[in-house]
Coordinates of C-alpha atoms and ligand atoms in Angstrom, one line a residue:
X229 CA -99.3 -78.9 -17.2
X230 CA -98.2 -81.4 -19.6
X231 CA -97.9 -80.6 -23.4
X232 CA -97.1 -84.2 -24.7
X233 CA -97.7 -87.7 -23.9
X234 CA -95.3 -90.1 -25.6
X235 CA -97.1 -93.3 -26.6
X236 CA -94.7 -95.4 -26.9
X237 CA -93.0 -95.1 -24.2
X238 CA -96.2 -94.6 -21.5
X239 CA -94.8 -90.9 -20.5
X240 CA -95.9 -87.5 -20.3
X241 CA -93.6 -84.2 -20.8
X242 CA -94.3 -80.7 -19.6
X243 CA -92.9 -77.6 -21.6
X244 CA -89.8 -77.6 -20.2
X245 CA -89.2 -81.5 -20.4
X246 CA -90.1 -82.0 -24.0
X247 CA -87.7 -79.1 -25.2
X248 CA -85.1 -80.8 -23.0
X249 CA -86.3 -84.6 -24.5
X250 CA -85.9 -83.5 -28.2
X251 CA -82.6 -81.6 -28.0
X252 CA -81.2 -84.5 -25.8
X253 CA -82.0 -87.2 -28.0
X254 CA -80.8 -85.3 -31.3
X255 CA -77.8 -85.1 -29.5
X256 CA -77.3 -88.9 -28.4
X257 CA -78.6 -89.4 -32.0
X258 CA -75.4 -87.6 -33.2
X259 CA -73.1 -88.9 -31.2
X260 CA -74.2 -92.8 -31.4
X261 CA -74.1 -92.7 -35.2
X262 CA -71.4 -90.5 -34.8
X263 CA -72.8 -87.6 -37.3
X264 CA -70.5 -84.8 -36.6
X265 CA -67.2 -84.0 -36.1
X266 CA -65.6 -81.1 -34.2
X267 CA -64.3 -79.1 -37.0
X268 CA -67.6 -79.7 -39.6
X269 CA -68.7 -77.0 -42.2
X270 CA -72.3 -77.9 -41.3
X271 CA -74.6 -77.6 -44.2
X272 CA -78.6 -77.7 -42.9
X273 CA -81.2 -78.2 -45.5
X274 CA -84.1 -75.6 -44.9
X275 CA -87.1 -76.0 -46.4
X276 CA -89.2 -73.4 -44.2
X277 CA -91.5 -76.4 -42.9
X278 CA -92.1 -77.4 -39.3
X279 CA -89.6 -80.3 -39.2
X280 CA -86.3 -78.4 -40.8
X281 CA -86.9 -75.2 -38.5
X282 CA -87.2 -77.3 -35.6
X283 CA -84.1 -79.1 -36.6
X284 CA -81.5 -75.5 -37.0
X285 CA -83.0 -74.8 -33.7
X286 CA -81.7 -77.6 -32.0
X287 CA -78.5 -77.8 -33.9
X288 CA -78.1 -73.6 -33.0
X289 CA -78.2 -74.4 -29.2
X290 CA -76.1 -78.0 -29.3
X291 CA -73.5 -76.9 -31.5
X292 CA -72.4 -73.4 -29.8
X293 CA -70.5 -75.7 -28.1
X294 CA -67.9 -76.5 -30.6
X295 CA -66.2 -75.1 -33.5
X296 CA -68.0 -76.2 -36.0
X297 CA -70.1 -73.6 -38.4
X298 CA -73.1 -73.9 -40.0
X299 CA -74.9 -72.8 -43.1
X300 CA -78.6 -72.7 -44.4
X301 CA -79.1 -74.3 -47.7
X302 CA -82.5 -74.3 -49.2
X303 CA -84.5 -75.3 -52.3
X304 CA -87.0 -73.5 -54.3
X305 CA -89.2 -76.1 -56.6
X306 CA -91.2 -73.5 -57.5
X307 CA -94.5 -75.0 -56.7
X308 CA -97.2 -72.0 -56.5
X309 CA -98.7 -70.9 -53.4
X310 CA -96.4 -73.2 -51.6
X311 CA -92.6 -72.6 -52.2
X312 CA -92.9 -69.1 -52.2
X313 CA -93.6 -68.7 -48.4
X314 CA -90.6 -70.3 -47.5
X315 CA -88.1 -68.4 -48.8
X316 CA -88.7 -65.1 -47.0
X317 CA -89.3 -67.3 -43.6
X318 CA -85.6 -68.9 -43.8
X319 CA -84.1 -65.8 -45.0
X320 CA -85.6 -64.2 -41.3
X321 CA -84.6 -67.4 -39.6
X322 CA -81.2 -67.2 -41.0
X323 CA -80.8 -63.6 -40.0
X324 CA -82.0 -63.6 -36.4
X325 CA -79.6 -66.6 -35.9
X326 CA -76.4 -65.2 -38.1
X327 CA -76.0 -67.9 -40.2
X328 CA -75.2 -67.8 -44.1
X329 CA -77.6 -69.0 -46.3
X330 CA -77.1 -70.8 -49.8
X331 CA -80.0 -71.1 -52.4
X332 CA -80.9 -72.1 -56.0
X333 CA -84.2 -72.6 -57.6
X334 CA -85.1 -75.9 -59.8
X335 CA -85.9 -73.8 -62.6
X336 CA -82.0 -72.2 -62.6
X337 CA -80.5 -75.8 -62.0
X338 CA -82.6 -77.5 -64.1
X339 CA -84.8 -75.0 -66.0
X340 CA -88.1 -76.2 -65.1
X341 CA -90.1 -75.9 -62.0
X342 CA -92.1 -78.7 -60.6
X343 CA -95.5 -76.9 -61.3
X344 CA -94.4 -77.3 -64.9
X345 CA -93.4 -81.2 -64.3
X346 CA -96.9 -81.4 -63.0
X347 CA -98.6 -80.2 -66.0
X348 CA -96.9 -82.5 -68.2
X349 CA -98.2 -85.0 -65.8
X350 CA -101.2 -84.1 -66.1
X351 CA -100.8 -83.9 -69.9
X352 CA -99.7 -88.0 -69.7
X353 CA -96.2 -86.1 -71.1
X354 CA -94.3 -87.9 -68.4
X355 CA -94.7 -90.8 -66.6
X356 CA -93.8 -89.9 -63.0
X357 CA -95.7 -87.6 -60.9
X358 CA -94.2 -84.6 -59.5
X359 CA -92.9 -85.8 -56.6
X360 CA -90.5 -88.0 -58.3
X361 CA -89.0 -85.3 -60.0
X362 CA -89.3 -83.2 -57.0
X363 CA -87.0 -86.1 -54.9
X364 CA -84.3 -86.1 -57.4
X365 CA -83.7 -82.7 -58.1
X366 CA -83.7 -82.0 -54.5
X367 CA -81.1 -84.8 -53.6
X368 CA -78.6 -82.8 -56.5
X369 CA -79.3 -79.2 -55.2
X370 CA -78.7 -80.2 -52.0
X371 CA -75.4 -81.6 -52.9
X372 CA -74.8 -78.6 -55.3
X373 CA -75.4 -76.2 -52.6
X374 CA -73.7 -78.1 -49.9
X375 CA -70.4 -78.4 -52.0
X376 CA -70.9 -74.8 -53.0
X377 CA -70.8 -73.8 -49.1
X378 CA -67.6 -75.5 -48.9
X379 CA -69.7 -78.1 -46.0
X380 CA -68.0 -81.1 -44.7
X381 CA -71.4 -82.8 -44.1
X382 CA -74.9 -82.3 -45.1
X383 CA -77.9 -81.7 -42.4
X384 CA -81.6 -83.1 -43.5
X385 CA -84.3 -83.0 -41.3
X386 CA -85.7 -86.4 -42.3
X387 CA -87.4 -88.1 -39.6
X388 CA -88.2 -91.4 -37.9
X389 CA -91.6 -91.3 -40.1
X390 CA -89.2 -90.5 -43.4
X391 CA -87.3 -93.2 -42.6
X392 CA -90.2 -96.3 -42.5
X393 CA -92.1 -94.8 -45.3
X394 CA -88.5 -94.9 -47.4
X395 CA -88.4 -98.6 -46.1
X396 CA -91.7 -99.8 -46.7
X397 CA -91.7 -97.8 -50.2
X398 CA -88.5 -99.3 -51.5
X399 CA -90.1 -102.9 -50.5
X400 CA -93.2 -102.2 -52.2
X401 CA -91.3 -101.0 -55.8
X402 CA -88.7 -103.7 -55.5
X403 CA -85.8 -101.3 -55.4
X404 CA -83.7 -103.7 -53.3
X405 CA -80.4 -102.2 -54.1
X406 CA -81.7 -98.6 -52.9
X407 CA -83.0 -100.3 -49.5
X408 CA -79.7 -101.3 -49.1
X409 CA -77.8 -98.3 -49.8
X410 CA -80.3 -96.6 -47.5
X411 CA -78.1 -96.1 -44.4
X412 CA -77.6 -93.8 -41.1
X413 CA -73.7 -93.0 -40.7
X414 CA -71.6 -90.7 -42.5
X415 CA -68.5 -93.3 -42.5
X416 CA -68.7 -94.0 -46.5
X417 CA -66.7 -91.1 -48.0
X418 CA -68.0 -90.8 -52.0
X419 CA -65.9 -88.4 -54.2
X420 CA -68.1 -85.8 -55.2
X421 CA -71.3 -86.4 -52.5
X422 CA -70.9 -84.6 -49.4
X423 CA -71.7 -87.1 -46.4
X424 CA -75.1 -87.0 -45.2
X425 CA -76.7 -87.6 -42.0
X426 CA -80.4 -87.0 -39.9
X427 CA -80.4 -86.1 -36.6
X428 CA -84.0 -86.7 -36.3
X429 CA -83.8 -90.2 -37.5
X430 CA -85.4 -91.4 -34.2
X431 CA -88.0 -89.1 -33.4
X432 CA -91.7 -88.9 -34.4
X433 CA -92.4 -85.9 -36.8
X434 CA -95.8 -84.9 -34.7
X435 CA -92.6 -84.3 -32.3
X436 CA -90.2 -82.5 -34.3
X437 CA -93.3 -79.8 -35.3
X438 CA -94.4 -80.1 -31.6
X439 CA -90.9 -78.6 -30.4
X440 CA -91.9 -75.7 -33.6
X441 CA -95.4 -75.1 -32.7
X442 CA -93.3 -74.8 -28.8
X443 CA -91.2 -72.2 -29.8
X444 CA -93.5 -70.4 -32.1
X445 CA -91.1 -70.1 -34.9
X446 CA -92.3 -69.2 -37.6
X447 CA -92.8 -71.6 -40.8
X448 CA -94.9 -72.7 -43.8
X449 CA -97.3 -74.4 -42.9
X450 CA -99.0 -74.4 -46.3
X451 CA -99.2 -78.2 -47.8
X452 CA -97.7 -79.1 -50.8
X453 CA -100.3 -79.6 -53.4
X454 CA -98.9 -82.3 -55.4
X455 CA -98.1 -84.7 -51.6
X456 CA -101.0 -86.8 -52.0
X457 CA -100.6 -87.6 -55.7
X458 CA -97.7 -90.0 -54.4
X459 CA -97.2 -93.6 -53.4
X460 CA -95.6 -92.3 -50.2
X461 CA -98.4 -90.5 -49.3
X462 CA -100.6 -93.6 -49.2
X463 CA -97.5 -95.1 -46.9
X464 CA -97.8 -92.3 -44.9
X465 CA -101.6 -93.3 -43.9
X466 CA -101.1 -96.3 -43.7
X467 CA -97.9 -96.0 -41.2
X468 CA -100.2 -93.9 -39.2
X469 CA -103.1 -95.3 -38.6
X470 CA -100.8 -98.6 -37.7
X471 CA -98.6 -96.5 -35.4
X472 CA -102.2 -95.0 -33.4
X473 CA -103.5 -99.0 -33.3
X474 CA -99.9 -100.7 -32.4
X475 CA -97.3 -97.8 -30.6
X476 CA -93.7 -98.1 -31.5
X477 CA -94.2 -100.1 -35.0
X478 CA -92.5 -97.1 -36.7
X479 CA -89.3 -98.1 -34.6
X480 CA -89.5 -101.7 -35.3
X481 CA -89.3 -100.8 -39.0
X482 CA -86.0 -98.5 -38.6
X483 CA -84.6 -101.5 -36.4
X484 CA -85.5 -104.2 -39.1
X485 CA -83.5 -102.1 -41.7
X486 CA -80.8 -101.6 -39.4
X487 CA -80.4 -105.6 -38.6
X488 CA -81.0 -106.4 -42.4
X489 CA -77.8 -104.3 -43.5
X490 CA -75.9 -105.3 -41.1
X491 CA -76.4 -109.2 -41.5
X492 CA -76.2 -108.7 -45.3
X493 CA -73.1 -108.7 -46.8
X494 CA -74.3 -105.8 -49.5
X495 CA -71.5 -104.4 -52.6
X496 CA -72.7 -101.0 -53.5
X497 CA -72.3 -100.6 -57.3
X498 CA -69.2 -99.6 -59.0
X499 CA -70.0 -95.8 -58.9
X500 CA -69.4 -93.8 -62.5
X501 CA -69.2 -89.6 -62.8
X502 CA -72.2 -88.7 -64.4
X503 CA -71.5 -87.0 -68.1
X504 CA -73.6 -84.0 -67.5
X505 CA -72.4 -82.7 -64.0
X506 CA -69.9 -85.4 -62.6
X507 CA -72.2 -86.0 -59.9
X508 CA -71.5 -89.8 -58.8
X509 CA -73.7 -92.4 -60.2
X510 CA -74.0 -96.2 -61.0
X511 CA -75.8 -95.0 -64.6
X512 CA -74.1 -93.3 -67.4
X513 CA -76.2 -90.1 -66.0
X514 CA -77.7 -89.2 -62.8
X515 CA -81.0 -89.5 -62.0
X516 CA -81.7 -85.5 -61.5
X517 CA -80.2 -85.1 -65.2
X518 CA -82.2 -87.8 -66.6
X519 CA -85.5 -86.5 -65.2
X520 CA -84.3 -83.1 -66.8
X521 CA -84.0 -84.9 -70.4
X522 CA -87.4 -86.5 -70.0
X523 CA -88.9 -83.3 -69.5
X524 CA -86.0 -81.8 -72.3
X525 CA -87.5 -84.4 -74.8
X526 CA -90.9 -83.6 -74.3
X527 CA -90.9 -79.7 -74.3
X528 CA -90.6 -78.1 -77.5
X529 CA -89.8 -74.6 -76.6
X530 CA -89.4 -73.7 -72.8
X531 CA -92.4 -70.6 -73.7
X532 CA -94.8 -72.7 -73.8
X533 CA -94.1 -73.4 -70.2
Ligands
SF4_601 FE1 -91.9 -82.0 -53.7 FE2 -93.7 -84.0 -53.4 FE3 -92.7 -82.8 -51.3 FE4 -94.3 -81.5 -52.9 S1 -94.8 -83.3 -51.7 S2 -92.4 -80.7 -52.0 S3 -93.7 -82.3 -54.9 S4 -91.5 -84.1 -52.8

């Protein structure tokens, strides 16, 4: 009986053969990008969703055979009826596979959760919605927790879907020096940012939670609330409905990137510490610390949070 028929490549997988499919092309992902290293401190990003679970799965059974080690790192926004599922479901993850597990919430790195960002949203207090806050304050914690674990490189389940939406989204605001930066190997060493890298960078998500649903690990499956107030969510749609029309067009969009930064000659920005955490930045201050000051300048007294 087959479970999965792959689109755009014209072929059908039984149980067996998908599990096999997905934990051989993470690993020929690694190794043609050349992601890991024998000797890594491997820190995963956990979230408690579908595609991160699958993702420490497949890393579990692939790495066993070297001498790397990894740990769990994960993020609490502190969105309600949302973040606080996932906690408890990583924790059990992390103890049925022995790993160590490293964890901060927004409101101790930052002192504000993104429900409160939300409101003052909502109030027309800040100008970005929560998920811009959310992105940010993620991308630090991650780094935070990462250099905390002592980790050598930095795991995120981001996948082929992540990727063109992060393409098509940078187009559509103009960032062209972020579309630029975007890249796929870990070989530019930053002081201060511990290399990251995706292992899922060619696969479909609907495949990465396919391998989940598989298994039947457990996860939260709750959506976030606030997903659908974003421009990437309208990307996301979009990229869908065009994938289900023309098969493949998700890949063409991760191979145009791919060719674009490699024709382009491209100087990354003279990179300053930032004067709140010495996290590396072209600004004066990082992004995640000037969110925090918006939302500082606007909040009179943290009770009325
Ligand atoms: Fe954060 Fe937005 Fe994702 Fe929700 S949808 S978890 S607010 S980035």
């Amino acid at each position: 009986m087959y479970v999965y028929y792959k689109r755009d490549a014209g072929k059908y997988f039984s149980y067996n053969e998908f599990l096999k499919f997905i934990e051989k092309k993470t690993l020929r992902t690694i190794q043609k990008y050349d992601m890991l290293k024998h000797d890594d401190v491997i820190a995963v990003a956990v979230s408690g969703g579908k595609d991160s679970l699958a993702l420490l799965y497949v890393l579990d059974k692939i790495e066993k055979k070297y001498n790397t080690e990894i740990v769990i790192i994960h993020v609490d926004e502190g969105i309600k009826d949302y973040s606080e599922y996932s906690e408890p479901i990583v924790r059990e993850h992390a103890r049925i596979l022995g790993y160590r597990i490293f964890n901060a919430s927004f409101r101790e790195l930052f002192g504000y959760t993104i429900d409160n960002v939300a409101e003052l949203f909502n109030d027309k207090k800040v100008e970005w919605e929560p998920c811009s806050f959310c992105g940010e304050w993620r991308r630090w914690a991650l780094n935070y927790l990462a250099t905390k674990a002592g980790a050598t490189v930095l795991i995120t389940a981001h996948t082929l879907d992540d990727f063109a939406q992060t393409i098509l989204l940078n187009i559509m605001r103009n960032s062209l020096d972020r579309l630029l930066r975007l890249s796929y190997s870990r070989k530019k060493i930053i002081e201060g940012f511990v290399p990251r890298v995706y292992p899922f960078m060619e696969l479909y998500e609907k495949e990465t939670a396919l391998y989940t649903h598989l298994l039947s690990l457990e996860h939260n499956d709750e959506p976030c609330p606030y997903a659908e107030m974003s421009m990437r969510w309208n990307i996301r749609m979009f990229l869908y409905s065009q994938e289900e029309k023309h098969p493949g067009i998700l890949y063409n969009i991760l191979r145009f990137h791919q060719n674009l930064i490699q024709k382009i000659q491209y100087m990354p920005p003279v990179l300053n510490k930032c004067e709140i955490c010495g996290f590396p930045t072209p600004q004066k201050i990082c992004r995640a610390h000037f969110f925090k000051k918006a939302v500082d300048g606007v909040v009179k007294s943290k009770s009325e949070l």
